[in-house]
XYZ file of N, CA and C in Angstrom:
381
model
N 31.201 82.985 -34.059
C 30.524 82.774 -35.314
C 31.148 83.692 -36.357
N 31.602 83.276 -37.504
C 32.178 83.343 -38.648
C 31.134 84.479 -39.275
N 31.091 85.854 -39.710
C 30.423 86.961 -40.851
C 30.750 86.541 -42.085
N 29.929 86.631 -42.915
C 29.686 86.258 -44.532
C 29.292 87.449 -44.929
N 30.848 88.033 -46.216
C 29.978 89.490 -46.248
C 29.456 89.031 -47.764
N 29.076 90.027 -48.197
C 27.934 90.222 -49.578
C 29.176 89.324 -50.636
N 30.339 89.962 -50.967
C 31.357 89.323 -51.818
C 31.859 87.710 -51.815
N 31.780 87.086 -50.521
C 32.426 86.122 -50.524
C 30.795 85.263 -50.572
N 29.463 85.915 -50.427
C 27.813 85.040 -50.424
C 28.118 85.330 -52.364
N 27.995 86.133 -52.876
C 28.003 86.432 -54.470
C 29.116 85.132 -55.086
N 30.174 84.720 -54.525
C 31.505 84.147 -55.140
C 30.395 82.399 -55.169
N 29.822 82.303 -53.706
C 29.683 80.927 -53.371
C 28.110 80.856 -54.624
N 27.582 81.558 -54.573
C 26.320 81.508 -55.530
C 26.553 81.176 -57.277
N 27.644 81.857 -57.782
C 28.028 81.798 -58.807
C 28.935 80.633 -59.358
N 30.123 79.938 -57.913
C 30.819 78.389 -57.554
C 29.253 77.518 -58.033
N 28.546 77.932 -57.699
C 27.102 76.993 -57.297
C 26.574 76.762 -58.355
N 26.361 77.799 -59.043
C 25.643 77.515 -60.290
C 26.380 77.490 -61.759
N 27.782 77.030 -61.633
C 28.266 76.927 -62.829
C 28.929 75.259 -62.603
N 28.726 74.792 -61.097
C 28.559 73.569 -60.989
C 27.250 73.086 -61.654
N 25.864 73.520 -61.143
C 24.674 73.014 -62.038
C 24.947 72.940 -63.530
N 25.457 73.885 -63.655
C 25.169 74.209 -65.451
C 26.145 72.602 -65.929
N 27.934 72.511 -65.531
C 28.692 71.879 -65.427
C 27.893 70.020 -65.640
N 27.541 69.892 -64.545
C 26.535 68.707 -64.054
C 25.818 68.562 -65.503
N 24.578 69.742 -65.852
C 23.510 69.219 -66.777
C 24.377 68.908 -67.946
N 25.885 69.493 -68.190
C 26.258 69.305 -69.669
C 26.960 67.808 -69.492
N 27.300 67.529 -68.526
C 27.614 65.859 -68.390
C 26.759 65.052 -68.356
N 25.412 65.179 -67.788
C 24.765 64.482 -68.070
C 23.838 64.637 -69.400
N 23.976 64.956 -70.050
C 23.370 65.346 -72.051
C 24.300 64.566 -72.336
N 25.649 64.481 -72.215
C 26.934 63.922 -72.957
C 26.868 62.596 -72.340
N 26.212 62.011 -71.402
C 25.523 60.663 -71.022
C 25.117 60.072 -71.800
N 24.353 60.776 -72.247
C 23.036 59.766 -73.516
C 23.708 59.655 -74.603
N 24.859 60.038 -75.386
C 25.635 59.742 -76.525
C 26.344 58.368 -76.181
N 26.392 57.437 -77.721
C 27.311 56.359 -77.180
C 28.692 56.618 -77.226
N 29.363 56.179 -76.533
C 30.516 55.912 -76.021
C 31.360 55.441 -77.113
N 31.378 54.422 -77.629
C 32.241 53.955 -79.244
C 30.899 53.423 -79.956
N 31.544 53.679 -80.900
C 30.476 53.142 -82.591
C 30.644 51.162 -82.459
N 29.324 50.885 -82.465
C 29.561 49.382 -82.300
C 29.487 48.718 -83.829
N 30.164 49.394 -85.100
C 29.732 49.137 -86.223
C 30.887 48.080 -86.476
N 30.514 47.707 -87.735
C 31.648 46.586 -88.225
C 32.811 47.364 -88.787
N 32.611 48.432 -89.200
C 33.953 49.680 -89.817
C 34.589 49.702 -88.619
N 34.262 49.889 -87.281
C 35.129 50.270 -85.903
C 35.411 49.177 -85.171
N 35.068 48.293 -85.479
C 35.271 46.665 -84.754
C 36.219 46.238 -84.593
N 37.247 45.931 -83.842
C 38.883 45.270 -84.269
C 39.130 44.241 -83.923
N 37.469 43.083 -83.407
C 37.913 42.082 -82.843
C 37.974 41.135 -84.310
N 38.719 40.239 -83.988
C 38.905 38.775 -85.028
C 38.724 37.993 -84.347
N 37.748 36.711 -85.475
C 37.397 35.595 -85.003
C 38.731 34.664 -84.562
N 39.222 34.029 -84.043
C 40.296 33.343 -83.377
C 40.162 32.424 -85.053
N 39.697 32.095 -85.556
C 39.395 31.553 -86.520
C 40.775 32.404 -87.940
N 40.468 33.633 -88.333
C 40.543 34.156 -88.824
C 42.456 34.546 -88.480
N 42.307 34.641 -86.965
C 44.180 34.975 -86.732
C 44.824 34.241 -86.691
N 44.528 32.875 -86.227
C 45.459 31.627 -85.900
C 45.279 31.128 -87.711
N 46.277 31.764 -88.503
C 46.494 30.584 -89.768
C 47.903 31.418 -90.004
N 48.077 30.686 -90.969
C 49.711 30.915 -91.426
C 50.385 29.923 -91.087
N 51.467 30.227 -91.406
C 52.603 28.711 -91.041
C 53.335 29.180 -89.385
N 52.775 30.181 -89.165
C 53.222 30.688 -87.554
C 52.117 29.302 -86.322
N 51.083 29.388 -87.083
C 50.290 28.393 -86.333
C 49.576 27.132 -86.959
N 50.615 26.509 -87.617
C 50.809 24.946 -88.040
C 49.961 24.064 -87.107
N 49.764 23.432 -86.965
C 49.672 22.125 -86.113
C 51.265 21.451 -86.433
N 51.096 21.297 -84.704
C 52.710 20.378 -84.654
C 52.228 19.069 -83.967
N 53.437 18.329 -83.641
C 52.969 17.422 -83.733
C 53.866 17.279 -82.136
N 53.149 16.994 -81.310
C 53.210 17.337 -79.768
C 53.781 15.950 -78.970
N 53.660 14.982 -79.807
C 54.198 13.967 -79.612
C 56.079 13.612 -79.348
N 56.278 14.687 -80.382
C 57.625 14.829 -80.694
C 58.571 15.832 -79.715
N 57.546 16.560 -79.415
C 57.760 18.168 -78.626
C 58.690 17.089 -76.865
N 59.445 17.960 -76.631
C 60.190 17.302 -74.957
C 58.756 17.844 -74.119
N 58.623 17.084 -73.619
C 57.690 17.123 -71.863
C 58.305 17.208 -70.688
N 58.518 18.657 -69.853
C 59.079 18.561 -69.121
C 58.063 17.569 -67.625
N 58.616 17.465 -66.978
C 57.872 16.450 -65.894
C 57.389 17.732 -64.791
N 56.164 17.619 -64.581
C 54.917 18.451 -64.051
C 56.082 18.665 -62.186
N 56.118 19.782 -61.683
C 56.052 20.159 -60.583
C 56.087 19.446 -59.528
N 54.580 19.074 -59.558
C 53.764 18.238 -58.507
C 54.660 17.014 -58.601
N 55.312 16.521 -59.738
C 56.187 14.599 -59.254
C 57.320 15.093 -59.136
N 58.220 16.084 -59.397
C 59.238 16.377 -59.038
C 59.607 16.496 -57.165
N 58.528 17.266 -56.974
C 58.069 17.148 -55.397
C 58.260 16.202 -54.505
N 57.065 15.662 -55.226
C 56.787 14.145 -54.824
C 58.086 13.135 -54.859
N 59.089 13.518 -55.512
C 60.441 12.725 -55.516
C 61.211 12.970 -54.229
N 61.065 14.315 -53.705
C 61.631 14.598 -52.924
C 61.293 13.880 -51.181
N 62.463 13.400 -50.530
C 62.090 12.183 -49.645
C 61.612 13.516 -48.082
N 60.622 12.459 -47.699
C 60.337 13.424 -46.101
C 61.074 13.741 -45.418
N 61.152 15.222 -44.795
C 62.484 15.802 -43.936
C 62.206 15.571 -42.731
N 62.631 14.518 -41.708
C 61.986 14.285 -40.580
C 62.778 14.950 -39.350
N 61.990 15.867 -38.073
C 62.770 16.658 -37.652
C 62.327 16.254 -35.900
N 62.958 16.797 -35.130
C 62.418 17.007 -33.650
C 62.044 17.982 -33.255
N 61.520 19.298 -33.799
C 60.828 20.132 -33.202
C 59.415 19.500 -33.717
N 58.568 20.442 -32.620
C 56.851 20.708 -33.174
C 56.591 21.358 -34.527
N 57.602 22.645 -34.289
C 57.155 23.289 -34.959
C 58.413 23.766 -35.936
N 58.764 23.587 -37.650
C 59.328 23.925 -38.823
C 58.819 25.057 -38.859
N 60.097 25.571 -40.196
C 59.928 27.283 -40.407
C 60.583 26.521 -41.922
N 59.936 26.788 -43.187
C 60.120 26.700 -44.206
C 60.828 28.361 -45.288
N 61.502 28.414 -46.021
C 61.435 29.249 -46.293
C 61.977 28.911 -47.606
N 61.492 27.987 -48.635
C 61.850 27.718 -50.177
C 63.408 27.582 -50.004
N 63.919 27.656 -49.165
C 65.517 27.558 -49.691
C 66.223 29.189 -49.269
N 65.391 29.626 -49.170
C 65.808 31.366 -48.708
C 66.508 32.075 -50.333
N 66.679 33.388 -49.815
C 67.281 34.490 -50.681
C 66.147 34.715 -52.098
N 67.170 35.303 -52.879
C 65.658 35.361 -54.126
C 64.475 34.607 -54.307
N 65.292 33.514 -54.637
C 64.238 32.653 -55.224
C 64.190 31.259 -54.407
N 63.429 31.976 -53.137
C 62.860 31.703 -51.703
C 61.452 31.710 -51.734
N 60.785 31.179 -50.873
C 59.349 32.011 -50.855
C 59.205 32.796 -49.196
N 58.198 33.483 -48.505
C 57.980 33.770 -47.660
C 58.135 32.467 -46.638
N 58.647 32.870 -45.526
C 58.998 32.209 -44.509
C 57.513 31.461 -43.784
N 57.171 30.568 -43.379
C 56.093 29.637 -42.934
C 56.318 29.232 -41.756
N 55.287 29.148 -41.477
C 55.767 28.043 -39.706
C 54.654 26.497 -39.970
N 55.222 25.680 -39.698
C 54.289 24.120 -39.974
C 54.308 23.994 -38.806
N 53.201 23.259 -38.176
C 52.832 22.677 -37.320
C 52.684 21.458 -36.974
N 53.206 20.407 -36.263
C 53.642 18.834 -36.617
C 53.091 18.324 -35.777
N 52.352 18.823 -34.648
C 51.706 18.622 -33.733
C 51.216 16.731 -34.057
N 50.367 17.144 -35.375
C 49.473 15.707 -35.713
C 50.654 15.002 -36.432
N 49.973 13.040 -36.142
C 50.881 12.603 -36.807
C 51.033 12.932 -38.450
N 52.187 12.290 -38.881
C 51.744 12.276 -40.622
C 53.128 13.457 -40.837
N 52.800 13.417 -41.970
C 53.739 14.877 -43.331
C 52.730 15.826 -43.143
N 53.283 16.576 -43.454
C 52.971 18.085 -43.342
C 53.641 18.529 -44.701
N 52.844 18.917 -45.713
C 53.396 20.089 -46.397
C 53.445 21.232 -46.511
N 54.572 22.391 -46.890
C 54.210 23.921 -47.272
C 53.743 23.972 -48.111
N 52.775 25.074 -48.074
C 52.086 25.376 -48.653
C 52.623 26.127 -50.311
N 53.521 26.876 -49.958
C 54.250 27.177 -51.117
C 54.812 26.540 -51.906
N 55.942 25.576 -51.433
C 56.849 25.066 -52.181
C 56.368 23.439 -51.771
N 56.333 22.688 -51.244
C 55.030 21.753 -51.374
C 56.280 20.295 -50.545
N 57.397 21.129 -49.967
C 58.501 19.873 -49.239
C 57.811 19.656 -48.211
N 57.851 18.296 -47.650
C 57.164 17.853 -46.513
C 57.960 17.680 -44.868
N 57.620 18.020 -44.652
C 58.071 17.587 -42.720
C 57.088 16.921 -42.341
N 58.001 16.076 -41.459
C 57.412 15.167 -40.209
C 57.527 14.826 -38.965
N 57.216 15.291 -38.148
C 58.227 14.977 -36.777
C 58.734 13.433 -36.133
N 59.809 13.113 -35.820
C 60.633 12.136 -35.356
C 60.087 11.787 -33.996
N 59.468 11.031 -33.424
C 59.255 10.698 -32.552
C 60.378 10.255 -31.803
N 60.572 10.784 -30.733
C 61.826 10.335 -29.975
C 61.568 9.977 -28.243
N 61.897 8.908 -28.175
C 61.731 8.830 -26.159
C 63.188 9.290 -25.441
N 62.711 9.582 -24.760
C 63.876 10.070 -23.688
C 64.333 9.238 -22.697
């Protein structure tokens, strides 16, 4: 068992109570608000008010190129039909790859990844 002399009981008493004191002055500085909710300190704008100028025209969207959505580009792409159970996808690999996958072909049908959205199917084959 560890002795506690008079100096190191005096150090922990005085740690102790300049934590209390510490504590009550944070909590007084509680009850003050935090920012002024006045209209002088306010910096929001009505969306109304920022969107004008000739920066935000109305255009005419008709005219604008449309690139063709993801999802049909995909969908162009023809089913990769394979003889394992089980594919390992990996976007094409290297950078601009995604994380490596394992598909499961078990059931009939396409199978897509989940990431990049190419389909497998397994080849039914007799022996």
């Amino acid at each position: 068992m560890m002795r506690i002399n008079a100096s190191t009981a005096s150090v922990r008493r005085a740690a102790s109570a300049a934590i209390r004191r510490y504590s009550s002055e944070v909590a007084t500085q509680a009850d003050k608000p935090v920012a002024m909710q006045s209209a002088k300190y306010w910096y929001y704008q009505h969306k109304k008010e920022v969107m004008k100028g000739p920066r935000f025209e109305q255009t005419d969207m008709s005219a604008q190129p449309v690139p063709m959505p993801a999802i049909d580009l995909i969908a162009e792409q023809p089913v990769k039909k394979v003889h394992q159970r089980v594919v390992a996808c990996n976007g094409g690999g290297g950078p601009l790859g995604h994380p490596k996958v394992y598909i499961n072909l078990d059931q009939p049908g396409n199978h897509s990844c989940s990431y990049c959205g190419l389909r497998f199917e397994q080849e039914h084959h007799h022996r």
